[in-house]
Amino acid sequence: QVQLVESGGGEVQPGRSLRLSCAASGFTFGNFGMHWVRQAPGKGLEWVALVPFDGGKQYYADSVKGRFTISRDNFKNMLYLQMNSLTTEDTAFYYCARHRYGSEWAFDSWGQGALVTVSS
Amino acid sequence: QSVLTQPPSVSAAPGQKVTISCSGSSSNIGNNYVSWYRLLPGTAPQLLIYDNDERPSGIPDRFSGSKSGTSATLGITGLQTGDEADYYCGAWDNSLGGGLFGTGTKVTVL
């Protein structure tokens, strides 16, 4: 079955960097676009970034543009989120999610999430 | 505007029906497809509706979606205690060049 497992979360000081990883299994990873979505404590869902199936043009939320980079390795079935210049506003659970094949905007599988805490 | 507005909360008795609205604009809902998600505490989000009104396999037909103009609606019939959760709509926004989630709605079963 489809499985997405995030790793790399933790506590980091403001201004520092962190890289999240998402290991995918149970499907042909290279056929699907992938996203990162986050949820800050007590807040709603916020879409963060999208990378197409082939690693082409990426898209970012304005709140992370220029600081975060989404990437993928289709040989290793891995999705990444490089987060630089972190601020306390970036504290959240970060989910990797699979773009539903053939749909314009739907995420049909999600990981359990990785907690990122930005604190001094 | 580039925001999807949902009511903060809705409630109904077991067996009844609730509807959750998602109001957007021509840059998002008005010209793009809508999806809906359920968040249960401690679990990963779950896709309930895609492409405005389609249900993934395994989602019961108690859940339905519709869209009209710049608004979308999620309906839940035969409400169960297990339906207590937070629900979010989502859509691409052409002006932002990115995705949007709604403000979220908490469903309470009385």
PDB file of C-alpha atoms in Angstrom:
ATOM      1  CA  GLN A   1       0.000   0.000   0.000  1.00  0.00           C
ATOM      2  CA  VAL A   2       1.013   3.627  -0.416  1.00  0.00           C
ATOM      3  CA  GLN A   3       3.286   4.790   2.367  1.00  0.00           C
ATOM      4  CA  LEU A   4       4.857   8.172   2.975  1.00  0.00           C
ATOM      5  CA  VAL A   5       7.210   8.578   5.931  1.00  0.00           C
ATOM      6  CA  GLU A   6       8.645  11.951   6.890  1.00  0.00           C
ATOM      7  CA  SER A   7      11.856  12.405   8.823  1.00  0.00           C
ATOM      8  CA  GLY A   8      14.292  15.130   9.748  1.00  0.00           C
ATOM      9  CA  GLY A   9      12.083  17.203  12.022  1.00  0.00           C
ATOM     10  CA  GLY A  10      13.311  18.657  15.277  1.00  0.00           C
ATOM     11  CA  GLU A  11      14.048  21.829  17.167  1.00  0.00           C
ATOM     12  CA  VAL A  12      16.178  24.521  15.569  1.00  0.00           C
ATOM     13  CA  GLN A  13      17.087  28.114  16.370  1.00  0.00           C
ATOM     14  CA  PRO A  14      15.744  31.027  14.314  1.00  0.00           C
ATOM     15  CA  GLY A  15      17.858  31.742  11.267  1.00  0.00           C
ATOM     16  CA  ARG A  16      19.154  28.183  10.998  1.00  0.00           C
ATOM     17  CA  SER A  17      18.391  25.510   8.414  1.00  0.00           C
ATOM     18  CA  LEU A  18      16.764  22.091   8.410  1.00  0.00           C
ATOM     19  CA  ARG A  19      16.075  19.492   5.737  1.00  0.00           C
ATOM     20  CA  LEU A  20      13.012  17.283   5.803  1.00  0.00           C
ATOM     21  CA  SER A  21      12.854  13.989   3.937  1.00  0.00           C
ATOM     22  CA  CYS A  22       9.907  11.879   2.858  1.00  0.00           C
ATOM     23  CA  ALA A  23      10.405   8.221   1.928  1.00  0.00           C
ATOM     24  CA  ALA A  24       7.796   6.930  -0.510  1.00  0.00           C
ATOM     25  CA  SER A  25       6.849   3.306  -1.123  1.00  0.00           C
ATOM     26  CA  GLY A  26       4.011   1.212  -2.491  1.00  0.00           C
ATOM     27  CA  PHE A  27       3.621   3.149  -5.741  1.00  0.00           C
ATOM     28  CA  THR A  28       5.606   4.359  -8.759  1.00  0.00           C
ATOM     29  CA  PHE A  29       6.992   7.509  -7.186  1.00  0.00           C
ATOM     30  CA  GLY A  30       8.253   8.996 -10.433  1.00  0.00           C
ATOM     31  CA  ASN A  31       4.734   9.161 -11.854  1.00  0.00           C
ATOM     32  CA  PHE A  32       3.322  11.529  -9.249  1.00  0.00           C
ATOM     33  CA  GLY A  33       3.659  15.181  -8.314  1.00  0.00           C
ATOM     34  CA  MET A  34       4.441  15.666  -4.640  1.00  0.00           C
ATOM     35  CA  HIS A  35       3.685  18.391  -2.110  1.00  0.00           C
ATOM     36  CA  TRP A  36       4.629  19.631   1.310  1.00  0.00           C
ATOM     37  CA  VAL A  37       1.789  20.901   3.497  1.00  0.00           C
ATOM     38  CA  ARG A  38       2.128  22.220   7.035  1.00  0.00           C
ATOM     39  CA  GLN A  39      -0.057  22.845  10.049  1.00  0.00           C
ATOM     40  CA  ALA A  40       1.113  25.167  12.801  1.00  0.00           C
ATOM     41  CA  PRO A  41      -0.062  24.382  16.347  1.00  0.00           C
ATOM     42  CA  GLY A  42      -3.701  25.377  16.698  1.00  0.00           C
ATOM     43  CA  LYS A  43      -3.852  26.604  13.114  1.00  0.00           C
ATOM     44  CA  GLY A  44      -5.196  25.340   9.805  1.00  0.00           C
ATOM     45  CA  LEU A  45      -3.559  23.614   6.885  1.00  0.00           C
ATOM     46  CA  GLU A  46      -1.157  25.638   4.750  1.00  0.00           C
ATOM     47  CA  TRP A  47       0.124  24.432   1.388  1.00  0.00           C
ATOM     48  CA  VAL A  48       3.893  24.910   1.191  1.00  0.00           C
ATOM     49  CA  ALA A  49       5.340  23.626  -2.070  1.00  0.00           C
ATOM     50  CA  LEU A  50       4.858  21.397  -5.121  1.00  0.00           C
ATOM     51  CA  VAL A  51       7.317  19.527  -7.311  1.00  0.00           C
ATOM     52  CA  PRO A  52       6.035  17.852 -10.516  1.00  0.00           C
ATOM     53  CA  PHE A  53       6.621  14.171 -11.221  1.00  0.00           C
ATOM     54  CA  ASP A  54       9.757  14.900 -13.220  1.00  0.00           C
ATOM     55  CA  GLY A  55      11.274  17.436 -10.850  1.00  0.00           C
ATOM     56  CA  GLY A  56      10.453  20.305 -13.214  1.00  0.00           C
ATOM     57  CA  LYS A  57       9.168  23.762 -12.282  1.00  0.00           C
ATOM     58  CA  GLN A  58       8.477  23.986  -8.569  1.00  0.00           C
ATOM     59  CA  TYR A  59       5.828  26.131  -6.930  1.00  0.00           C
ATOM     60  CA  TYR A  60       5.920  27.728  -3.502  1.00  0.00           C
ATOM     61  CA  ALA A  61       3.669  29.549  -1.075  1.00  0.00           C
ATOM     62  CA  ASP A  62       4.585  33.213  -0.754  1.00  0.00           C
ATOM     63  CA  SER A  63       5.387  32.640   2.934  1.00  0.00           C
ATOM     64  CA  VAL A  64       8.326  30.344   2.092  1.00  0.00           C
ATOM     65  CA  LYS A  65       9.402  31.541  -1.358  1.00  0.00           C
ATOM     66  CA  GLY A  66      13.122  32.221  -1.494  1.00  0.00           C
ATOM     67  CA  ARG A  67      13.783  30.327   1.754  1.00  0.00           C
ATOM     68  CA  PHE A  68      12.500  26.796   1.115  1.00  0.00           C
ATOM     69  CA  THR A  69      13.420  24.436  -1.729  1.00  0.00           C
ATOM     70  CA  ILE A  70      11.464  21.330  -2.646  1.00  0.00           C
ATOM     71  CA  SER A  71      13.250  18.571  -4.537  1.00  0.00           C
ATOM     72  CA  ARG A  72      13.007  14.892  -5.294  1.00  0.00           C
ATOM     73  CA  ASP A  73      15.109  11.871  -6.181  1.00  0.00           C
ATOM     74  CA  ASN A  74      13.066   9.487  -8.315  1.00  0.00           C
ATOM     75  CA  PHE A  75      15.766   6.829  -8.125  1.00  0.00           C
ATOM     76  CA  LYS A  76      15.656   6.766  -4.339  1.00  0.00           C
ATOM     77  CA  ASN A  77      11.891   7.425  -4.087  1.00  0.00           C
ATOM     78  CA  MET A  78      12.579  10.404  -1.867  1.00  0.00           C
ATOM     79  CA  LEU A  79      11.071  13.863  -1.476  1.00  0.00           C
ATOM     80  CA  TYR A  80      12.908  16.674   0.286  1.00  0.00           C
ATOM     81  CA  LEU A  81      12.267  20.102   1.722  1.00  0.00           C
ATOM     82  CA  GLN A  82      15.301  22.265   2.408  1.00  0.00           C
ATOM     83  CA  MET A  83      14.297  24.999   4.827  1.00  0.00           C
ATOM     84  CA  ASN A  84      16.629  27.968   5.301  1.00  0.00           C
ATOM     85  CA  SER A  85      16.382  31.173   7.345  1.00  0.00           C
ATOM     86  CA  LEU A  86      13.798  29.591   9.597  1.00  0.00           C
ATOM     87  CA  THR A  87      11.602  31.771  11.778  1.00  0.00           C
ATOM     88  CA  THR A  88       9.244  30.994  14.631  1.00  0.00           C
ATOM     89  CA  GLU A  89       6.407  31.301  12.112  1.00  0.00           C
ATOM     90  CA  ASP A  90       7.692  28.107  10.462  1.00  0.00           C
ATOM     91  CA  THR A  91       6.970  26.011  13.557  1.00  0.00           C
ATOM     92  CA  ALA A  92       4.524  23.339  12.384  1.00  0.00           C
ATOM     93  CA  PHE A  93       3.864  19.745  11.543  1.00  0.00           C
ATOM     94  CA  TYR A  94       5.076  19.200   7.987  1.00  0.00           C
ATOM     95  CA  TYR A  95       3.315  16.609   5.852  1.00  0.00           C
ATOM     96  CA  CYS A  96       4.399  15.217   2.528  1.00  0.00           C
ATOM     97  CA  ALA A  97       1.457  14.438   0.280  1.00  0.00           C
ATOM     98  CA  ARG A  98       0.967  12.771  -3.070  1.00  0.00           C
ATOM     99  CA  HIS A  99      -0.828  14.626  -5.860  1.00  0.00           C
ATOM    100  CA  ARG A 100      -3.751  12.579  -7.058  1.00  0.00           C
ATOM    101  CA  TYR A 101      -3.014  11.372 -10.585  1.00  0.00           C
ATOM    102  CA  GLY A 102      -5.249  13.062 -13.139  1.00  0.00           C
ATOM    103  CA  SER A 103      -6.682  15.636 -10.743  1.00  0.00           C
ATOM    104  CA  GLU A 104      -5.944  19.315 -10.880  1.00  0.00           C
ATOM    105  CA  TRP A 105      -5.633  19.806  -7.136  1.00  0.00           C
ATOM    106  CA  ALA A 106      -6.076  16.902  -4.743  1.00  0.00           C
ATOM    107  CA  PHE A 107      -3.780  15.050  -2.342  1.00  0.00           C
ATOM    108  CA  ASP A 108      -4.707  11.418  -2.053  1.00  0.00           C
ATOM    109  CA  SER A 109      -2.036  10.102   0.316  1.00  0.00           C
ATOM    110  CA  TRP A 110      -0.367  11.790   3.243  1.00  0.00           C
ATOM    111  CA  GLY A 111       2.439  10.990   5.627  1.00  0.00           C
ATOM    112  CA  GLN A 112       2.051  11.142   9.396  1.00  0.00           C
ATOM    113  CA  GLY A 113       3.977  14.394   9.595  1.00  0.00           C
ATOM    114  CA  ALA A 114       7.245  15.672  11.038  1.00  0.00           C
ATOM    115  CA  LEU A 115       7.312  18.347  13.726  1.00  0.00           C
ATOM    116  CA  VAL A 116       9.579  21.328  13.185  1.00  0.00           C
ATOM    117  CA  THR A 117      10.000  23.670  16.125  1.00  0.00           C
ATOM    118  CA  VAL A 118      11.836  26.949  15.612  1.00  0.00           C
ATOM    119  CA  SER A 119      12.751  28.423  18.957  1.00  0.00           C
ATOM    120  CA  SER A 120      15.580  30.276  20.606  1.00  0.00           C
TER     121      SER A 120
ATOM    122  CA  GLN B   1      -9.517  37.428  -2.891  1.00  0.00           C
ATOM    123  CA  SER B   2      -6.978  34.680  -2.424  1.00  0.00           C
ATOM    124  CA  VAL B   3      -8.564  33.092   0.597  1.00  0.00           C
ATOM    125  CA  LEU B   4     -11.037  30.268   1.042  1.00  0.00           C
ATOM    126  CA  THR B   5     -13.485  31.049   3.809  1.00  0.00           C
ATOM    127  CA  GLN B   6     -15.249  28.351   5.810  1.00  0.00           C
ATOM    128  CA  PRO B   7     -17.483  28.622   8.877  1.00  0.00           C
ATOM    129  CA  PRO B   8     -15.480  27.973  12.048  1.00  0.00           C
ATOM    130  CA  SER B   9     -17.873  25.318  13.262  1.00  0.00           C
ATOM    131  CA  VAL B  10     -21.021  23.379  12.454  1.00  0.00           C
ATOM    132  CA  SER B  11     -22.913  20.886  14.565  1.00  0.00           C
ATOM    133  CA  ALA B  12     -25.811  18.481  14.407  1.00  0.00           C
ATOM    134  CA  ALA B  13     -27.216  15.447  16.170  1.00  0.00           C
ATOM    135  CA  PRO B  14     -26.277  11.891  15.197  1.00  0.00           C
ATOM    136  CA  GLY B  15     -28.022  10.823  12.029  1.00  0.00           C
ATOM    137  CA  GLN B  16     -28.597  14.365  10.870  1.00  0.00           C
ATOM    138  CA  LYS B  17     -26.945  16.249   8.021  1.00  0.00           C
ATOM    139  CA  VAL B  18     -24.406  19.046   8.020  1.00  0.00           C
ATOM    140  CA  THR B  19     -23.119  21.182   5.185  1.00  0.00           C
ATOM    141  CA  ILE B  20     -19.836  23.059   5.148  1.00  0.00           C
ATOM    142  CA  SER B  21     -19.397  25.977   2.788  1.00  0.00           C
ATOM    143  CA  CYS B  22     -16.151  27.121   1.183  1.00  0.00           C
ATOM    144  CA  SER B  23     -16.268  30.588  -0.318  1.00  0.00           C
ATOM    145  CA  GLY B  24     -13.578  31.807  -2.690  1.00  0.00           C
ATOM    146  CA  SER B  25     -13.236  33.869  -5.834  1.00  0.00           C
ATOM    147  CA  SER B  26     -12.793  33.627  -9.569  1.00  0.00           C
ATOM    148  CA  SER B  27      -9.048  33.153  -9.104  1.00  0.00           C
ATOM    149  CA  ASN B  28      -9.530  29.908  -7.213  1.00  0.00           C
ATOM    150  CA  ILE B  29     -12.857  28.075  -6.866  1.00  0.00           C
ATOM    151  CA  GLY B  30     -14.491  29.949  -9.723  1.00  0.00           C
ATOM    152  CA  ASN B  31     -12.094  28.511 -12.291  1.00  0.00           C
ATOM    153  CA  ASN B  32     -10.505  25.485 -10.629  1.00  0.00           C
ATOM    154  CA  TYR B  33     -11.431  22.201  -9.035  1.00  0.00           C
ATOM    155  CA  VAL B  34     -12.065  21.857  -5.314  1.00  0.00           C
ATOM    156  CA  SER B  35     -11.033  19.065  -2.946  1.00  0.00           C
ATOM    157  CA  TRP B  36     -12.035  18.356   0.650  1.00  0.00           C
ATOM    158  CA  TYR B  37     -10.087  16.817   3.537  1.00  0.00           C
ATOM    159  CA  ARG B  38     -10.802  15.518   7.011  1.00  0.00           C
ATOM    160  CA  LEU B  39      -8.344  15.861   9.882  1.00  0.00           C
ATOM    161  CA  LEU B  40      -8.850  13.601  12.861  1.00  0.00           C
ATOM    162  CA  PRO B  41      -6.664  14.328  15.909  1.00  0.00           C
ATOM    163  CA  GLY B  42      -3.371  12.508  15.710  1.00  0.00           C
ATOM    164  CA  THR B  43      -3.912  11.154  12.220  1.00  0.00           C
ATOM    165  CA  ALA B  44      -2.860  12.181   8.739  1.00  0.00           C
ATOM    166  CA  PRO B  45      -5.321  14.240   6.674  1.00  0.00           C
ATOM    167  CA  GLN B  46      -7.672  12.210   4.501  1.00  0.00           C
ATOM    168  CA  LEU B  47      -9.007  13.084   1.058  1.00  0.00           C
ATOM    169  CA  LEU B  48     -12.811  13.007   1.043  1.00  0.00           C
ATOM    170  CA  ILE B  49     -13.734  14.699  -2.250  1.00  0.00           C
ATOM    171  CA  TYR B  50     -11.718  15.567  -5.362  1.00  0.00           C
ATOM    172  CA  ASP B  51     -12.601  17.361  -8.597  1.00  0.00           C
ATOM    173  CA  ASN B  52     -15.522  19.142  -6.873  1.00  0.00           C
ATOM    174  CA  ASP B  53     -17.774  16.129  -6.411  1.00  0.00           C
ATOM    175  CA  GLU B  54     -15.876  12.867  -6.807  1.00  0.00           C
ATOM    176  CA  ARG B  55     -15.302  10.439  -3.946  1.00  0.00           C
ATOM    177  CA  PRO B  56     -12.132   8.332  -3.693  1.00  0.00           C
ATOM    178  CA  SER B  57     -12.641   4.621  -3.252  1.00  0.00           C
ATOM    179  CA  GLY B  58     -13.387   3.771   0.343  1.00  0.00           C
ATOM    180  CA  ILE B  59     -15.133   7.057   1.136  1.00  0.00           C
ATOM    181  CA  PRO B  60     -18.813   6.360   1.894  1.00  0.00           C
ATOM    182  CA  ASP B  61     -21.540   8.081  -0.082  1.00  0.00           C
ATOM    183  CA  ARG B  62     -22.577   9.915   3.099  1.00  0.00           C
ATOM    184  CA  PHE B  63     -19.979  12.437   1.942  1.00  0.00           C
ATOM    185  CA  SER B  64     -20.797  14.604  -1.070  1.00  0.00           C
ATOM    186  CA  GLY B  65     -19.339  17.653  -2.735  1.00  0.00           C
ATOM    187  CA  SER B  66     -20.713  20.343  -4.996  1.00  0.00           C
ATOM    188  CA  LYS B  67     -19.622  23.613  -6.537  1.00  0.00           C
ATOM    189  CA  SER B  68     -21.488  26.637  -7.799  1.00  0.00           C
ATOM    190  CA  GLY B  69     -19.741  29.749  -9.023  1.00  0.00           C
ATOM    191  CA  THR B  70     -17.103  30.760  -6.512  1.00  0.00           C
ATOM    192  CA  SER B  71     -18.352  28.556  -3.683  1.00  0.00           C
ATOM    193  CA  ALA B  72     -18.182  24.881  -2.862  1.00  0.00           C
ATOM    194  CA  THR B  73     -20.024  22.754  -0.334  1.00  0.00           C
ATOM    195  CA  LEU B  74     -19.275  19.536   1.517  1.00  0.00           C
ATOM    196  CA  GLY B  75     -22.267  17.589   2.765  1.00  0.00           C
ATOM    197  CA  ILE B  76     -22.219  14.872   5.396  1.00  0.00           C
ATOM    198  CA  THR B  77     -25.397  12.857   5.936  1.00  0.00           C
ATOM    199  CA  GLY B  78     -26.128  10.267   8.601  1.00  0.00           C
ATOM    200  CA  LEU B  79     -23.767  12.045  10.977  1.00  0.00           C
ATOM    201  CA  GLN B  80     -21.741   9.759  13.244  1.00  0.00           C
ATOM    202  CA  THR B  81     -19.641  10.467  16.318  1.00  0.00           C
ATOM    203  CA  GLY B  82     -16.629   9.394  14.298  1.00  0.00           C
ATOM    204  CA  ASP B  83     -17.236  12.329  11.956  1.00  0.00           C
ATOM    205  CA  GLU B  84     -16.142  14.772  14.654  1.00  0.00           C
ATOM    206  CA  ALA B  85     -13.090  16.319  13.058  1.00  0.00           C
ATOM    207  CA  ASP B  86     -11.772  19.376  11.277  1.00  0.00           C
ATOM    208  CA  TYR B  87     -12.635  19.696   7.592  1.00  0.00           C
ATOM    209  CA  TYR B  88     -10.782  21.736   4.961  1.00  0.00           C
ATOM    210  CA  CYS B  89     -11.448  22.652   1.366  1.00  0.00           C
ATOM    211  CA  GLY B  90      -8.596  23.225  -1.063  1.00  0.00           C
ATOM    212  CA  ALA B  91      -8.029  24.642  -4.531  1.00  0.00           C
ATOM    213  CA  TRP B  92      -5.356  26.083  -6.796  1.00  0.00           C
ATOM    214  CA  ASP B  93      -5.265  29.872  -7.002  1.00  0.00           C
ATOM    215  CA  ASN B  94      -4.355  31.353 -10.375  1.00  0.00           C
ATOM    216  CA  SER B  95      -3.450  34.776  -8.950  1.00  0.00           C
ATOM    217  CA  LEU B  96      -1.128  33.361  -6.313  1.00  0.00           C
ATOM    218  CA  GLY B  97       0.276  30.686  -8.580  1.00  0.00           C
ATOM    219  CA  GLY B  98      -0.037  28.316  -5.673  1.00  0.00           C
ATOM    220  CA  GLY B  99      -2.422  26.254  -3.610  1.00  0.00           C
ATOM    221  CA  LEU B 100      -4.891  27.303  -0.961  1.00  0.00           C
ATOM    222  CA  PHE B 101      -6.640  25.573   1.881  1.00  0.00           C
ATOM    223  CA  GLY B 102      -9.782  26.874   3.486  1.00  0.00           C
ATOM    224  CA  THR B 103      -9.863  28.309   6.982  1.00  0.00           C
ATOM    225  CA  GLY B 104     -11.194  25.016   8.348  1.00  0.00           C
ATOM    226  CA  THR B 105     -14.449  23.922   9.970  1.00  0.00           C
ATOM    227  CA  LYS B 106     -14.842  21.919  13.143  1.00  0.00           C
ATOM    228  CA  VAL B 107     -17.725  19.469  13.023  1.00  0.00           C
ATOM    229  CA  THR B 108     -19.321  18.602  16.348  1.00  0.00           C
ATOM    230  CA  VAL B 109     -21.808  15.771  16.806  1.00  0.00           C
ATOM    231  CA  LEU B 110     -24.221  16.800  19.543  1.00  0.00           C
TER     232      LEU B 110
END
